[in-house]
Amino acid sequence: MTNATITGWGNCLPPTVVTNDQLAELIDTSDEWISTRTGIKERRLCHVKTSDMAHIAAERALAAAGVDASEIDLIILATCTGDTLIPNTVSRVQEKLGAFNAAAMDINTACSGFLYGLTMARAQIETGLVKKVLIIGAEKLTAYMNWKYRKTAVIFGDGSGAVVLEATEEDHGILATAIGNDSKGADFLQLPGFGTDMDRFKEGAGALTIVMDGQEVFKRAVAGMSQKSKKVLTDSGLSKDDIDLIIPHQANLRIIDAVVKRLGADPAKTFINIHKYGNTSAASIPIALAEAVEEGRIKPGSRILLTAFGAGLSVAAVALKWGDRVTPISTTDKDLPPCNQSFDELIAPALEYYEKHFKEE
Ligand SMILES: CC(C)(COP(=O)(O)OP(=O)(O)OC[C@H]1O[C@@H](n2cnc3c(N)ncnc32)[C@H](O)[C@@H]1OP(=O)(O)O)[C@@H](O)C(=O)NCCC(=O)NCCS
C-alpha cells in the first residue's frame, strides 16, 4: 500500500519581534493580560511578502528532504493573507522555487489550512496521482492588523512553515485525517469588508479590522479540535497513550490545555511555542512541526497528532507515524532579506491611517 509520509520540514520567521509591552504602548492592554489570557509573550512582524516567507520555508523543507524543486508534482499553499488574489500567491512561490513541473494552488481555510492541505495531498499520493507534494502554510496577518483594536491586535503574528510529503511503500506516514466546517459560526471570526465585499471607493475602506467573538470561538475550538482528534485516533486504531506528541494549532494556551484535557492525554506530550509567535494561522502547525523535529521532540517512528481550528469555522485533525529520519538530508542558506526598519517605522503608515479612519463601536 502506498503511504504519504513527511520527508522534509522547514520554517521561516521574520526577524522583527513585537513584545506585549510594545503593544501596551499602543493600546490599553498589558503583558499580564495577554500572557494569562492567551499564553502569548511576543510575535513576529513581516517586512516582506507572504510569498517570500513561503518561499524560504519551502526551500528549507526541500533541502531537508533532499528533493529538487523540479521533482515536485504539486504545491499547496495554505494562506488567508496572500500577496494577491490574481495571480494566486502560490504562483509567485513556484516561480521563486523554480518548481515548474508542479501544479500549484492556494487554499484558504484559515488556521486549519495546513491540515486541509495535508489531507488533500495525502489523497493525491495514496491514489497514485502524484508522488511528491510541497505543502506550505504562510501568513502575513499583520498586513490586516488594526494596531488600535485590542481585541485582535494582541493575538496574531506572521511566519511560515512547509513540509515535503512523499509516496512510500514503507509502514509510516499519514494514518488518518478528519476535516470539517461549521459555517453557522462564520460570523464569529471575520475580516469584514475585504474582497469584492469591499466598498473600495469609500474613504477609509482600507481600515480593515479582524473581528472576533472570542468566547464563542474559544468554546467551538475546544469542542471541534477534541472531536476531530478523537476521530483520527479511532480511525487510525491508536489510543491517546499511543500518541508521542500532540502539535495543536497555537491559538491560545488555554484552548490547547482544554483540548488536551478532553482527550485525557498527558500535557507533557504537547508541543507549545505560542509564547514566541502568537497565532500565525495556517503557518502555526508547520512552524511548530519543524521546531519539534529540530528540538528532538520527534523521534523515528513517533506517532503524532495534529489538530487545528480557524475561521469558517474550519476544523481539522491528522494522525501520522513519522519515518526513520529525523535529521535533514541537506540545509540551505537562503533567507529573507534583512529588515532595516524598527517596529515603530514598520507600522507608522498603518497607525496613521487607522487613527484617522477607525472608530470602535
Ligand atoms: C480573545 C480572548 C483571549 C479573550 O479572552 P476572554 O477571557 O474571553 O476575555 P473577554 O473577551 O471576556 O474580555 C474580558 C475583558 O477584557 C477586555 N479585553 C479584551 N481584549 C483585551 C486586551 N487585549 N487587553 C486588555 N483587556 C482586553 C474586554 O474588553 C473585557 O473587558 P470588560 O470585562 O470590561 O468588558 C479569548 O476569548 C480567546 O482566546 N478566544 C479564542 C480566540 C482564538 O483563538 N481565535 C483564533 C482562532 S483560530
XYZ file of C-alpha atoms and ligand atoms in Angstrom:
409
model
C 0.000 0.000 0.000
C 1.238 3.481 -0.834
C 1.531 5.823 2.141
C 2.137 9.578 2.217
C 4.962 10.499 4.574
C 6.738 13.694 5.608
C 10.355 13.706 4.398
C 11.248 17.394 4.726
C 10.363 20.259 7.053
C 11.267 23.923 7.399
C 10.040 27.228 8.684
C 10.740 30.915 8.311
C 10.142 33.559 10.962
C 10.667 37.212 10.068
C 13.275 38.933 12.268
C 11.169 41.720 13.828
C 9.954 40.711 17.303
C 6.977 42.559 18.835
C 6.566 42.150 22.589
C 3.407 42.535 24.648
C 4.955 45.608 26.276
C 5.360 47.239 22.851
C 1.646 46.656 22.145
C 0.762 48.061 25.569
C 2.259 51.355 24.386
C -0.303 51.472 21.545
C -3.464 50.117 23.180
C -4.999 49.698 26.619
C -3.576 46.255 27.424
C -0.752 44.707 29.433
C 1.768 41.898 29.273
C -0.044 40.359 32.244
C -3.468 40.370 30.491
C -2.161 38.967 27.218
C 0.040 36.304 28.856
C -2.589 34.974 31.234
C -5.476 35.008 28.701
C -3.589 33.687 25.688
C -0.079 32.439 26.601
C 1.440 34.865 24.053
C 4.552 36.847 25.044
C 5.687 38.032 21.632
C 5.015 37.648 17.900
C 6.804 38.429 14.609
C 6.109 41.183 12.101
C 6.988 40.571 8.462
C 8.705 43.290 6.375
C 8.406 41.408 3.057
C 5.633 39.464 1.308
C 3.767 36.326 2.298
C 5.222 34.648 -0.793
C 8.762 35.499 0.386
C 8.203 33.759 3.723
C 6.502 30.837 1.969
C 9.429 30.543 -0.424
C 12.108 30.369 2.288
C 10.204 27.796 4.378
C 9.723 25.737 1.207
C 13.434 25.920 0.286
C 14.292 24.663 3.770
C 11.773 21.802 3.558
C 13.081 20.776 0.117
C 16.672 20.800 1.397
C 15.678 18.728 4.444
C 14.003 16.200 2.137
C 16.907 16.180 -0.326
C 14.376 16.861 -3.087
C 14.970 19.197 -6.026
C 12.208 21.714 -6.765
C 11.843 20.215 -10.262
C 10.718 16.885 -8.723
C 7.651 18.410 -7.023
C 4.314 17.419 -8.623
C 2.022 19.686 -6.626
C 2.411 22.754 -4.406
C -0.372 23.626 -1.972
C -0.113 26.996 -0.244
C -2.457 27.445 2.713
C -2.953 31.134 3.422
C -5.651 33.707 4.112
C -3.185 36.576 3.689
C -1.790 36.018 0.201
C 0.072 38.740 -1.716
C -2.621 38.986 -4.388
C -5.745 37.119 -5.465
C -4.855 37.250 -9.151
C -2.486 35.604 -9.650
C -2.755 33.364 -6.642
C 0.170 33.615 -4.249
C 1.471 30.105 -4.853
C 2.301 31.153 -8.433
C 4.879 33.572 -7.008
C 6.253 30.833 -4.767
C 6.500 28.365 -7.642
C 8.448 30.936 -9.643
C 10.877 31.700 -6.784
C 11.440 27.966 -6.259
C 11.730 27.119 -9.956
C 9.317 24.224 -9.345
C 7.958 24.392 -12.881
C 6.831 20.756 -13.155
C 4.286 21.238 -10.381
C 0.616 22.048 -10.381
C 0.013 24.750 -7.795
C -2.899 26.101 -5.786
C -3.749 28.343 -2.855
C -6.254 27.133 -0.299
C -7.958 29.247 2.328
C -9.433 27.506 5.322
C -7.696 29.952 7.672
C -5.911 28.324 10.622
C -6.897 24.798 9.528
C -5.404 25.380 6.066
C -2.180 23.443 6.513
C -4.037 20.353 7.755
C -6.557 20.678 4.916
C -3.532 20.792 2.606
C -2.031 17.642 4.146
C -5.405 15.931 3.762
C -5.709 16.822 0.056
C -2.095 15.895 -0.658
C -2.417 12.569 1.111
C -5.381 11.637 -1.082
C -3.473 12.556 -4.247
C -0.459 10.486 -3.188
C -2.332 7.423 -1.918
C -4.337 7.204 -5.141
C -1.121 7.333 -7.157
C -1.875 10.619 -8.930
C 1.258 12.335 -7.641
C 4.468 11.351 -5.833
C 5.873 14.488 -4.210
C 3.912 17.389 -2.777
C 5.075 20.585 -1.115
C 2.586 21.874 1.457
C 3.176 25.351 2.827
C 1.381 27.433 5.447
C 2.312 31.121 5.270
C 0.655 34.150 6.784
C 1.225 37.884 6.999
C -1.660 38.660 9.332
C -0.085 41.936 10.388
C -0.966 43.256 6.918
C -4.582 43.381 8.138
C -3.695 44.408 11.665
C -5.576 47.241 13.267
C -2.998 48.230 15.891
C -5.650 50.297 17.689
C -8.083 47.375 18.246
C -7.010 45.464 21.316
C -9.372 42.509 20.903
C -7.403 41.105 17.982
C -4.177 43.143 17.708
C -2.621 41.133 20.540
C -3.382 37.716 19.067
C -1.871 37.345 15.610
C 1.622 37.182 14.124
C 3.485 36.380 10.897
C 5.509 33.370 9.732
C 5.612 30.326 7.511
C 6.303 26.619 7.588
C 6.423 23.860 4.996
C 6.733 20.113 4.561
C 7.521 17.775 1.689
C 5.097 14.836 1.557
C 6.240 11.836 -0.487
C 4.880 8.477 -1.561
C 6.385 5.484 0.230
C 5.672 1.766 0.346
C 7.067 1.655 3.883
C 4.956 1.423 7.009
C 4.812 5.085 8.024
C 3.079 8.295 7.019
C -0.369 9.764 7.425
C -2.670 7.329 9.215
C -5.956 9.252 9.351
C -7.389 12.679 8.572
C -10.616 14.454 9.534
C -11.780 17.841 8.296
C -14.952 19.857 8.784
C -16.505 23.308 8.633
C -19.260 24.905 10.728
C -20.474 27.855 8.662
C -23.159 28.641 11.256
C -20.268 30.139 13.219
C -18.733 32.015 10.260
C -19.515 35.451 11.708
C -17.637 34.764 14.940
C -14.254 35.350 13.288
C -14.023 37.546 10.236
C -12.321 40.324 8.318
C -15.383 42.249 7.116
C -15.271 44.407 4.017
C -12.409 42.689 2.239
C -12.513 41.055 -1.206
C -15.346 42.010 -3.538
C -17.281 42.964 -0.387
C -15.002 45.971 -0.120
C -16.561 49.334 -0.902
C -13.236 50.478 -2.248
C -14.423 53.927 -3.303
C -15.421 54.804 0.264
C -12.918 56.826 2.225
C -11.279 54.693 4.898
C -12.240 51.390 3.221
C -8.750 50.134 3.991
C -9.244 50.360 7.771
C -9.722 46.602 7.823
C -10.097 45.008 11.239
C -10.220 41.345 12.173
C -13.214 40.997 14.492
C -13.931 38.053 16.721
C -16.315 36.825 19.363
C -13.510 35.371 21.444
C -15.628 33.312 23.801
C -17.699 31.672 21.036
C -14.551 30.865 19.072
C -12.930 29.509 22.224
C -15.811 27.114 23.008
C -16.156 25.893 19.434
C -12.388 25.456 19.032
C -12.177 23.217 22.105
C -15.184 21.140 21.032
C -14.154 20.897 17.357
C -10.473 20.068 17.886
C -11.314 17.460 20.550
C -13.931 15.811 18.365
C -11.772 15.599 15.227
C -8.775 14.445 17.280
C -10.804 11.609 18.756
C -11.985 10.665 15.274
C -8.482 10.356 13.811
C -7.344 8.360 16.838
C -10.230 5.931 16.371
C -9.723 5.730 12.602
C -6.013 5.014 12.977
C -6.545 2.457 15.732
C -4.485 4.461 18.227
C -5.285 5.279 21.836
C -4.331 8.587 23.431
C -1.452 6.779 25.165
C -0.024 5.629 21.830
C 0.494 9.266 20.832
C 4.050 10.523 21.429
C 3.472 14.164 20.532
C 0.481 16.471 20.058
C 1.060 19.547 17.922
C -2.063 21.705 18.176
C -2.711 24.951 16.340
C -1.185 27.643 18.531
C -4.193 29.948 19.006
C -4.493 30.163 22.765
C -2.725 28.240 25.514
C -5.998 27.797 27.402
C -7.631 26.270 24.286
C -4.695 23.860 23.951
C -4.886 22.885 27.652
C -8.635 22.287 27.396
C -8.304 20.107 24.258
C -5.531 18.006 25.816
C -7.635 17.606 28.962
C -10.670 16.474 26.957
C -8.540 13.899 25.185
C -7.242 12.699 28.560
C -3.719 12.988 27.116
C -0.520 13.731 29.006
C 0.110 17.530 28.832
C 3.866 16.840 28.738
C 3.358 15.383 25.258
C 2.080 18.705 23.882
C 4.279 20.976 21.765
C 3.907 24.667 22.655
C 5.531 27.690 21.019
C 2.662 30.206 21.164
C 4.650 32.380 23.591
C 7.131 33.160 20.776
C 4.917 33.640 17.740
C 1.254 34.167 18.746
C -1.381 32.845 16.355
C 0.147 32.517 12.866
C -2.968 30.862 11.406
C -2.141 28.340 8.645
C 1.577 28.675 9.405
C 1.249 27.680 13.040
C 1.416 23.876 12.748
C 4.211 23.640 10.140
C 6.277 26.179 12.114
C 5.819 24.055 15.241
C 6.429 20.784 13.386
C 9.823 21.966 12.113
C 10.773 23.188 15.597
C 9.659 19.899 17.140
C 11.978 17.933 14.830
C 14.867 20.326 15.444
C 14.382 20.131 19.230
C 14.398 16.320 19.209
C 10.728 16.073 20.241
C 10.038 13.933 17.145
C 11.838 10.589 17.088
C 11.969 7.856 14.438
C 8.544 6.207 14.364
C 6.884 8.865 16.608
C 3.109 8.851 16.498
C 1.910 12.423 16.169
C -1.465 14.110 16.457
C -2.020 17.455 14.708
C -5.205 19.474 15.167
C -6.386 22.953 14.196
C -9.361 25.298 14.190
C -9.980 28.560 12.371
C -12.267 30.986 10.577
C -15.054 29.314 8.637
C -15.315 27.904 11.260
C -12.970 25.223 9.957
C -11.573 22.310 11.910
C -9.102 19.514 11.167
C -7.026 16.736 12.686
C -4.345 14.430 11.310
C -2.713 11.375 12.899
C 0.605 10.235 11.466
C 3.552 7.965 12.073
C 6.925 9.600 11.436
C 9.520 7.791 9.306
C 13.059 6.758 10.270
C 14.833 10.022 9.553
C 14.764 12.994 11.948
C 17.785 14.816 10.529
C 17.717 16.898 7.357
C 19.428 15.461 4.273
C 20.690 18.925 3.470
C 20.280 22.572 4.505
C 20.135 25.852 2.624
C 21.496 29.278 3.489
C 18.625 31.017 1.667
C 16.945 33.556 3.950
C 14.732 36.634 3.939
C 16.435 39.943 3.184
C 17.372 41.784 6.401
C 14.905 44.301 7.802
C 16.353 47.768 8.317
C 13.261 49.351 9.867
C 12.167 49.398 13.513
C 8.732 48.182 14.650
C 7.582 51.803 15.010
C 8.717 52.603 11.469
C 7.104 49.467 10.018
C 3.664 50.193 11.483
C 3.694 54.005 11.186
C 1.622 54.213 7.947
C -0.997 51.784 9.323
C -1.210 53.589 12.658
C -1.722 56.930 10.989
C -4.426 55.512 8.698
C -6.341 53.714 11.475
C -6.127 56.745 13.752
C -7.808 58.741 11.005
C -10.397 56.209 9.861
C -11.189 53.684 12.593
C -13.906 54.313 15.190
C -14.508 51.497 17.665
C -18.233 50.847 18.234
C -9.727 36.637 22.840
C -9.632 36.038 24.225
C -8.171 35.973 24.636
C -10.355 36.972 25.189
O -10.301 36.413 26.471
P -11.615 36.356 27.369
O -11.202 35.768 28.644
O -12.662 35.652 26.584
O -11.920 37.883 27.533
P -13.259 38.682 27.194
O -13.465 38.784 25.722
O -14.375 38.121 28.027
O -12.899 40.098 27.744
C -12.664 40.326 29.125
C -12.336 41.778 29.307
O -11.023 42.034 28.786
C -11.096 43.122 27.868
N -10.098 42.922 26.828
C -10.267 42.385 25.585
N -9.089 42.377 24.935
C -8.179 42.906 25.776
C -6.806 43.154 25.679
N -6.091 42.878 24.589
N -6.177 43.702 26.748
C -6.845 44.012 27.869
N -8.158 43.797 28.013
C -8.823 43.258 26.981
C -12.507 43.104 27.337
O -12.862 44.372 26.834
C -13.280 42.728 28.579
O -13.425 43.886 29.383
P -14.798 44.129 30.213
O -14.895 42.962 31.160
O -14.540 45.438 30.865
O -15.887 44.139 29.185
C -10.250 34.620 24.289
O -11.649 34.708 24.216
C -9.757 33.751 23.186
O -8.572 33.491 23.056
N -10.663 33.212 22.347
C -10.282 32.380 21.244
C -9.733 33.234 20.167
C -8.974 32.483 19.144
O -8.263 31.572 19.445
N -9.113 32.902 17.894
C -8.445 32.346 16.811
C -8.982 31.037 16.494
S -8.103 30.323 15.199
